[in-house]
Amino acid sequence: MKSVIAMSVSCLLLVAAAASAQTAAPQSPAPAAPAAAQPAARPAPRPFPADAKVAYVDLNTIATSSREGQAAGVKIKDLQGKRTAELEAKQKQLQSAQQKLEQGGAVLSEAARAGQAKEVERLQTDLQRASQDAQKEIQEFTQELQVQFQQKLLPVIEQVAKAKNLHFILSIADAGVVWVDAGLNVTADVIAALDAATPAAK
């Protein structure tokens, strides 16, 4: 179970990264395939061996494909967006104060310039602290969601293991496996069971 816990800690970070990547600028479309080209047929999934005692899951796929993982990723992305907007507003305040100081150098009195310089320094410190606080808040929030994800995921993995009478379910990403029978992949079973235990978003 230790390997499952360790991997699931990083899963939600990948979900958030994937969600952010979806907002990137669209790339130019790829050239159309020749009319004669036919898409390669996807091989049928191998059935799970009836006598198997070991299986594996792809925790990254569970995090990005399950309702629970996707919901957590959206929450992380929303918090990142809010804190980014706040930091951008503070950055604009700082830039405005810096511009005022630079442009008013020949007009402002010595006392006024000193006051404006202190204001710039205050805004710089405020921005730095706000950035550090935002990073800490996002990290703590992500860790909280990771714990919640683990608490829901591990019993589901155990449920699938018992249903298939398995001795082990390995995390394929960190199991050190160089080849494995694709029929031993129970990721879809875990996602289905996790989704069944997760209320659909309204």
Short mmCIF file of C-alpha atoms in Angstrom, two decimals:
data_model
loop_
_atom_site.label_atom_id
_atom_site.label_comp_id
_atom_site.label_asym_id
_atom_site.label_seq_id
_atom_site.Cartn_x
_atom_site.Cartn_y
_atom_site.Cartn_z
CA MET A 1 0.00 0.00 0.00
CA LYS A 2 2.93 2.37 0.58
CA SER A 3 3.68 2.59 -3.15
CA VAL A 4 0.04 3.39 -3.92
CA ILE A 5 -0.02 6.16 -1.33
CA ALA A 6 3.23 7.66 -2.55
CA MET A 7 2.12 7.77 -6.17
CA SER A 8 -1.35 9.12 -5.47
CA VAL A 9 0.25 12.09 -3.74
CA SER A 10 1.50 13.33 -7.12
CA CYS A 11 -1.56 12.40 -9.16
CA LEU A 12 -3.59 15.53 -8.47
CA LEU A 13 -0.68 17.75 -9.41
CA LEU A 14 -0.78 16.12 -12.83
CA VAL A 15 -4.53 16.73 -13.00
CA ALA A 16 -4.03 20.43 -12.34
CA ALA A 17 -1.23 20.62 -14.87
CA ALA A 18 -3.38 18.89 -17.47
CA ALA A 19 -6.25 21.28 -16.77
CA SER A 20 -3.94 24.28 -17.22
CA ALA A 21 -2.59 22.85 -20.45
CA GLN A 22 -6.11 22.78 -21.89
CA THR A 23 -6.18 26.60 -21.81
CA ALA A 24 -3.08 26.94 -23.98
CA ALA A 25 -3.40 28.57 -27.39
CA PRO A 26 -4.59 26.09 -30.02
CA GLN A 27 -2.00 24.90 -32.47
CA SER A 28 -2.43 25.02 -36.22
CA PRO A 29 -4.34 21.99 -37.51
CA ALA A 30 -2.33 19.07 -38.81
CA PRO A 31 -2.43 18.35 -42.53
CA ALA A 32 -5.32 16.18 -43.60
CA ALA A 33 -4.51 12.51 -44.07
CA PRO A 34 -4.73 11.07 -47.58
CA ALA A 35 -8.21 9.90 -48.47
CA ALA A 36 -7.02 6.34 -48.92
CA ALA A 37 -5.54 6.15 -45.42
CA GLN A 38 -7.58 4.16 -42.93
CA PRO A 39 -7.29 4.56 -39.14
CA ALA A 40 -5.53 1.66 -37.51
CA ALA A 41 -7.92 -0.66 -35.72
CA ARG A 42 -7.50 -0.53 -31.95
CA PRO A 43 -6.86 -4.00 -30.57
CA ALA A 44 -9.55 -5.41 -28.34
CA PRO A 45 -8.67 -5.28 -24.64
CA ARG A 46 -7.26 -8.52 -23.31
CA PRO A 47 -9.55 -10.29 -20.84
CA PHE A 48 -8.38 -10.49 -17.27
CA PRO A 49 -6.75 -13.90 -16.65
CA ALA A 50 -9.08 -15.94 -14.47
CA ASP A 51 -6.27 -17.43 -12.40
CA ALA A 52 -4.28 -14.19 -11.93
CA LYS A 53 -3.32 -13.20 -8.39
CA VAL A 54 -1.48 -9.99 -9.29
CA ALA A 55 -2.75 -6.93 -11.18
CA TYR A 56 -1.74 -3.34 -11.75
CA VAL A 57 -3.24 0.12 -12.03
CA ASP A 58 -2.18 3.38 -13.64
CA LEU A 59 -2.76 5.94 -10.90
CA ASN A 60 -2.21 8.88 -13.25
CA THR A 61 -5.06 7.63 -15.44
CA ILE A 62 -7.27 7.20 -12.38
CA ALA A 63 -6.57 10.77 -11.29
CA THR A 64 -7.20 12.28 -14.72
CA SER A 65 -10.15 10.10 -15.76
CA SER A 66 -12.17 9.57 -12.58
CA ARG A 67 -14.81 12.06 -11.48
CA GLU A 68 -13.10 12.40 -8.11
CA GLY A 69 -9.72 13.23 -9.62
CA GLN A 70 -11.12 15.63 -12.21
CA ALA A 71 -13.14 17.50 -9.56
CA ALA A 72 -10.03 17.88 -7.41
CA GLY A 73 -8.07 19.16 -10.39
CA VAL A 74 -10.74 21.79 -11.11
CA LYS A 75 -10.65 22.97 -7.49
CA ILE A 76 -6.88 23.35 -7.58
CA LYS A 77 -7.01 25.21 -10.89
CA ASP A 78 -9.73 27.55 -9.59
CA LEU A 79 -7.68 28.45 -6.53
CA GLN A 80 -4.60 29.01 -8.68
CA GLY A 81 -6.61 31.33 -10.93
CA LYS A 82 -7.93 33.40 -8.03
CA ARG A 83 -4.53 33.84 -6.42
CA THR A 84 -2.92 34.64 -9.78
CA ALA A 85 -5.49 37.40 -10.39
CA GLU A 86 -4.80 38.86 -6.94
CA LEU A 87 -1.05 38.85 -7.53
CA GLU A 88 -1.47 40.46 -10.94
CA ALA A 89 -3.49 43.27 -9.35
CA LYS A 90 -0.73 43.86 -6.80
CA GLN A 91 1.86 43.79 -9.57
CA LYS A 92 -0.03 46.52 -11.43
CA GLN A 93 -0.13 48.64 -8.28
CA LEU A 94 3.61 48.26 -7.91
CA GLN A 95 4.26 49.14 -11.54
CA SER A 96 2.08 52.23 -11.24
CA ALA A 97 3.94 53.37 -8.14
CA GLN A 98 7.31 52.77 -9.80
CA GLN A 99 6.22 54.71 -12.88
CA LYS A 100 5.03 57.60 -10.72
CA LEU A 101 8.39 57.70 -8.95
CA GLU A 102 10.36 57.60 -12.20
CA GLN A 103 8.27 60.18 -14.05
CA GLY A 104 8.04 62.55 -11.08
CA GLY A 105 11.73 62.58 -10.32
CA ALA A 106 12.22 66.17 -11.55
CA VAL A 107 8.89 67.45 -10.25
CA LEU A 108 8.46 65.90 -6.81
CA SER A 109 10.06 67.46 -3.79
CA GLU A 110 12.74 65.53 -1.95
CA ALA A 111 10.24 64.58 0.74
CA ALA A 112 7.66 63.48 -1.84
CA ARG A 113 10.24 61.38 -3.68
CA ALA A 114 11.28 59.72 -0.42
CA GLY A 115 7.65 58.99 0.39
CA GLN A 116 7.00 57.54 -3.03
CA ALA A 117 10.14 55.40 -2.80
CA LYS A 118 8.89 54.01 0.53
CA GLU A 119 5.54 53.26 -1.11
CA VAL A 120 7.29 51.33 -3.87
CA GLU A 121 9.29 49.39 -1.30
CA ARG A 122 6.12 48.63 0.67
CA LEU A 123 4.33 47.35 -2.43
CA GLN A 124 7.33 45.21 -3.37
CA THR A 125 7.35 43.61 0.08
CA ASP A 126 3.58 43.14 -0.01
CA LEU A 127 3.77 41.44 -3.42
CA GLN A 128 6.57 39.13 -2.31
CA ARG A 129 4.70 38.09 0.84
CA ALA A 130 1.44 37.63 -1.05
CA SER A 131 3.21 35.42 -3.58
CA GLN A 132 4.73 33.28 -0.84
CA ASP A 133 1.38 33.04 0.98
CA ALA A 134 -0.42 32.06 -2.23
CA GLN A 135 2.12 29.35 -3.01
CA LYS A 136 1.83 27.96 0.52
CA GLU A 137 -1.96 28.04 0.41
CA ILE A 138 -2.08 26.19 -2.92
CA GLN A 139 0.38 23.57 -1.68
CA GLU A 140 -1.59 22.99 1.53
CA PHE A 141 -4.89 22.86 -0.36
CA THR A 142 -3.45 20.38 -2.84
CA GLN A 143 -2.14 18.19 -0.02
CA GLU A 144 -5.58 18.28 1.64
CA LEU A 145 -7.24 17.14 -1.58
CA GLN A 146 -4.59 14.45 -2.01
CA VAL A 147 -5.39 13.03 1.43
CA GLN A 148 -9.10 13.03 0.59
CA PHE A 149 -8.37 11.35 -2.76
CA GLN A 150 -6.31 8.64 -1.05
CA GLN A 151 -8.99 8.01 1.55
CA LYS A 152 -11.51 7.34 -1.21
CA LEU A 153 -9.18 5.57 -3.63
CA LEU A 154 -7.51 2.97 -1.40
CA PRO A 155 -10.74 1.27 -0.23
CA VAL A 156 -11.86 1.10 -3.87
CA ILE A 157 -8.59 -0.57 -4.89
CA GLU A 158 -9.07 -3.04 -2.05
CA GLN A 159 -12.65 -3.65 -3.22
CA VAL A 160 -11.45 -4.47 -6.74
CA ALA A 161 -8.68 -6.71 -5.36
CA LYS A 162 -11.15 -8.72 -3.27
CA ALA A 163 -13.64 -8.98 -6.13
CA LYS A 164 -10.93 -10.51 -8.34
CA ASN A 165 -9.37 -12.55 -5.52
CA LEU A 166 -6.00 -10.85 -5.97
CA HIS A 167 -2.96 -10.90 -3.71
CA PHE A 168 -1.38 -7.71 -5.05
CA ILE A 169 -2.31 -4.61 -7.05
CA LEU A 170 0.79 -2.73 -8.15
CA SER A 171 1.24 0.86 -9.28
CA ILE A 172 2.66 0.39 -12.79
CA ALA A 173 4.41 3.78 -12.75
CA ASP A 174 6.71 2.93 -9.85
CA ALA A 175 6.75 -0.86 -9.79
CA GLY A 176 9.94 -1.19 -11.85
CA VAL A 177 8.16 -3.38 -14.41
CA VAL A 178 9.67 -3.60 -17.92
CA TRP A 179 6.89 -5.76 -19.40
CA VAL A 180 3.46 -6.83 -18.21
CA ASP A 181 0.44 -8.59 -19.66
CA ALA A 182 -2.06 -5.85 -20.56
CA GLY A 183 -4.85 -8.12 -19.38
CA LEU A 184 -3.68 -7.56 -15.79
CA ASN A 185 -4.57 -3.85 -15.98
CA VAL A 186 -7.49 -3.19 -13.63
CA THR A 187 -7.36 0.61 -13.94
CA ALA A 188 -10.75 0.74 -15.66
CA ASP A 189 -12.27 -1.39 -12.90
CA VAL A 190 -10.95 0.98 -10.24
CA ILE A 191 -12.20 4.07 -12.11
CA ALA A 192 -15.64 2.50 -12.53
CA ALA A 193 -15.83 1.60 -8.85
CA LEU A 194 -14.55 5.02 -7.77
CA ASP A 195 -17.04 6.81 -10.01
CA ALA A 196 -19.83 4.62 -8.66
CA ALA A 197 -18.92 5.81 -5.16
CA THR A 198 -18.66 9.47 -6.26
CA PRO A 199 -21.82 11.55 -6.74
CA ALA A 200 -22.10 13.03 -10.22
CA ALA A 201 -21.53 16.78 -10.43
CA LYS A 202 -24.75 18.79 -10.70
#
